[in-house]
Amino acid sequence: MGNSSSMLTQYDIEEVQEYCQNLFSQQEIVSLYQRFCQLDRNAKGFISADEFLSVPEFAMNPLSQMVDGLNFKDFVAFLSAFSAKASVQQKVKLIFKVYDSDGNGKVSFNDMLEVLRDLSGSFISDVQREQVLTQLLKEAGYSKDSYLTLDDFNKIFGISELKMEVEVPVD
Amino acid sequence: MSSGKGGELIPSSSELDLDRPNIEDYLPSGSSIQEPLGKLRLCDLLDISPTLTEAAGAIVDDSFTRCFKSNPPEPWNWNVYLFPLWCCGVVIRYLILFPVRVIVLTVGWIIFLSCFIPVHLLLKGHDKLQKNMERALVELICSFFVASWTGVINYHGPRPSMRPKQVFVANHTSMIDFIILEQMSSFAVIMQKHPGWVGLLQSTILESVGCIWFNRTEAKDRETVTKKLREHSQGVDNNPLLIFPEGTCVNNQYSVMFKKGAFELGCTICPIAIKYNKIFVDAFWNSRKQSFTMHLLQLMTSWAVVCDVWYLEPQNLRPDETPIEFAERVRDIISVRAGLKKVPWDGYLKYSRPSPKHRERKQQSFAESVLRRLEEN
């Protein structure tokens, strides 16, 4: 994918499709590329956090701070978890990635607290947040000092239904 | 708005409309956080999927960016018969129409300047006569501009009258909106001060029709501008004010929220709806992509600028209405007439971030649902 070209070749599309495990059709990838070029103001090949935040609907989202610069492949990979074809495991994997901010494969108590803080803001006190989290961890068989791995997450979410779908508009 | 350290805009809470219509009513994910009942489990607490889905939805498509997307007409020259036709068209447009138009415009400017400068300098004492002549001359140069794009404009509705305490509002697509309306009857407009030759025009010729300038980036500007607006609208002999309450150019398919400033002046509001016919040219001025000069050149090398202008029924503030509700009602009238879809965004979000209030509202609803379910434990 050239930096300044706004045309995807067939090779590029297939490469991206492979990267996202075929969760998007080729048409959807073309659509996503148009959207990517729209958000990437000066065609530098990636969308900066600032450019994401210039979409007001996104900036209003409590989790908007989590997104950083994304190139097109990562952009598609991120959105692939929201494809209708994605399995529950793939969705859980994305959720795990959001919690595991330092990417070390383990989610600590503090990691979970941080996300909770973004989601609830000043409407729950810090003390109460810790209390709730500790209590629920205990009920699920973990302790405050446990480090949760992706497998733990799969176990926790295993039985619940995750409604995480976004349709890519294809003209 | 107050300026931050780096010169970026930080909206103060008084500014950002504690009584705005609720954005959540318009956004697609209205029922985002479902209300599951029952005991709160760990998976419920850690489940960020509704919020993540909203975020992804906004990344994939959002109504704000759609407002400012240029929509050029579909290319129709894609086969071997149509392509030569299109090429002929290009030749005619660039080599025949364009020079003719440039000549027309130059002639117009010569006539205008040779009348305007004497009138401006010599008739200093005779205010009434000077004003009338300058108005007529500005209308003349606007007609020349319109002719230079082969403007075909259908005006519907009664021609605006010059009465005091009357303000005109219109939807905004490009700076040519002003020229098109000025051609018919003289307005005083309120505009963002521009650099370059446009700025020069603004400070000399447009002064004569009584224009008001503002600077989006200046903090204190809003109060001074509101004062000037009020003074102008009360004056008997001033040109009626023309305001574009969207505050920025939108692509003529959507309308963004109207700023309430025009609706608080205690005047009658006369809505004007402007709709450009996209088949001939996309008249949206995407100020991020094009300078005004390029935009004018683009118009002058198209076949024509075809548009409809509707002068709609004057509206007054109803006794039980706030200015914001009034603004929304007028926006509704204009959007229906011009076939525009309404979006709940403030046009100035092009230049600044949304107020933290919206994020807080989402945080509040999440917090409340967690606490509520805790009680049930």
Short mmCIF file of C-alpha atoms in Angstrom, two decimals, chain A residues 35 38 41 50 52-62 64-65 75 78-79 82 95 98-99 112 115-116 118-121 123-124 128 132-133 135-137 139-140 156-157 162-167 169, chain B residues 23-24 27-28 34 39-43 45-65 69 288 345 349 353-354 358-364 366-367 370-371 374 377:
data_model
loop_
_atom_site.label_atom_id
_atom_site.label_comp_id
_atom_site.label_asym_id
_atom_site.label_seq_id
_atom_site.Cartn_x
_atom_site.Cartn_y
_atom_site.Cartn_z
CA ARG A 35 -13.04 5.49 5.44
CA GLN A 38 -11.10 10.02 5.01
CA ARG A 41 -6.03 13.75 6.84
CA ASP A 50 -5.90 13.22 17.47
CA PHE A 52 -9.67 9.77 15.85
CA LEU A 53 -10.72 12.29 18.43
CA SER A 54 -11.82 14.71 15.73
CA VAL A 55 -14.81 12.45 15.15
CA PRO A 56 -17.17 13.87 17.79
CA GLU A 57 -19.16 10.66 18.18
CA PHE A 58 -15.91 8.85 18.99
CA ALA A 59 -14.54 11.58 21.25
CA MET A 60 -17.67 11.26 23.41
CA ASN A 61 -16.91 7.62 24.08
CA PRO A 62 -15.42 6.91 27.54
CA SER A 64 -11.64 6.85 23.33
CA GLN A 65 -8.33 7.44 25.10
CA PHE A 75 -7.26 -0.51 11.69
CA PHE A 78 -9.19 -3.81 15.31
CA LEU A 79 -12.51 -3.58 13.51
CA PHE A 82 -16.84 -6.42 15.28
CA ILE A 95 -11.59 -6.97 25.13
CA VAL A 98 -8.09 -3.26 25.82
CA TYR A 99 -7.60 -4.21 29.46
CA MET A 112 -9.21 -3.53 35.46
CA VAL A 115 -10.83 0.70 32.58
CA LEU A 116 -13.59 0.86 35.16
CA ASP A 118 -12.77 5.44 32.38
CA LEU A 119 -16.21 3.88 32.14
CA SER A 120 -17.72 5.24 35.33
CA GLY A 121 -15.81 8.48 35.83
CA PHE A 123 -19.89 8.74 39.50
CA ILE A 124 -18.46 5.90 41.57
CA GLN A 128 -16.36 1.73 45.96
CA VAL A 132 -17.00 -3.99 43.90
CA LEU A 133 -14.16 -5.39 41.84
CA GLN A 135 -15.98 -8.74 45.70
CA LEU A 136 -16.81 -9.89 42.20
CA LEU A 137 -13.31 -11.32 41.68
CA GLU A 139 -17.09 -14.62 43.78
CA ALA A 140 -15.56 -15.77 40.51
CA ILE A 156 -15.27 -15.55 32.53
CA PHE A 157 -17.05 -14.61 29.32
CA LEU A 162 -21.31 -10.75 23.54
CA LYS A 163 -23.23 -8.38 21.32
CA MET A 164 -20.40 -6.67 19.57
CA GLU A 165 -21.26 -6.09 15.96
CA VAL A 166 -20.76 -3.16 13.63
CA GLU A 167 -21.81 -3.20 10.03
CA PRO A 169 -21.43 0.30 4.97
CA ILE B 23 -27.79 14.33 21.28
CA GLU B 24 -28.56 10.83 22.49
CA LEU B 27 -27.58 8.94 17.72
CA PRO B 28 -28.13 5.41 16.44
CA GLN B 34 -29.17 -2.67 27.82
CA LYS B 39 -27.10 -10.28 40.14
CA LEU B 40 -23.99 -8.47 39.05
CA ARG B 41 -21.30 -10.94 38.00
CA LEU B 42 -17.64 -10.41 37.13
CA CYS B 43 -18.35 -10.80 33.43
CA LEU B 45 -18.52 -5.66 35.24
CA LEU B 46 -15.72 -6.41 32.79
CA ASP B 47 -17.97 -6.41 29.76
CA ILE B 48 -17.02 -3.32 27.83
CA SER B 49 -18.58 -4.57 24.61
CA PRO B 50 -21.42 -2.00 24.38
CA THR B 51 -19.01 0.90 24.77
CA LEU B 52 -16.50 -0.70 22.42
CA THR B 53 -19.21 -1.28 19.86
CA GLU B 54 -20.24 2.36 19.99
CA ALA B 55 -16.62 3.38 19.54
CA ALA B 56 -16.19 1.08 16.56
CA GLY B 57 -19.47 2.30 15.09
CA ALA B 58 -18.23 5.87 15.26
CA ILE B 59 -14.93 4.90 13.66
CA VAL B 60 -16.61 3.10 10.79
CA ASP B 61 -19.10 5.81 9.96
CA ASP B 62 -20.26 8.93 11.70
CA SER B 63 -22.82 11.53 10.84
CA PHE B 64 -20.52 14.48 11.52
CA THR B 65 -17.88 13.62 8.92
CA LYS B 69 -17.80 15.25 2.58
CA ARG B 288 -10.06 22.50 4.28
CA TRP B 345 -23.73 18.30 15.86
CA LEU B 349 -16.77 20.68 16.28
CA ARG B 353 -13.62 18.76 20.72
CA PRO B 354 -17.06 17.94 22.11
CA HIS B 358 -21.47 13.89 26.87
CA ARG B 359 -18.84 11.45 28.04
CA GLU B 360 -19.90 12.14 31.60
CA ARG B 361 -23.47 11.30 30.77
CA LYS B 362 -22.41 7.89 29.49
CA GLN B 363 -20.24 7.34 32.54
CA GLN B 364 -23.13 8.25 34.75
CA PHE B 366 -22.91 3.00 33.39
CA ALA B 367 -22.20 3.80 37.03
CA VAL B 370 -23.67 -1.08 38.15
CA LEU B 371 -24.76 0.38 41.48
CA LEU B 374 -25.29 -4.26 43.24
CA ASN B 377 -27.14 -8.76 45.33
#
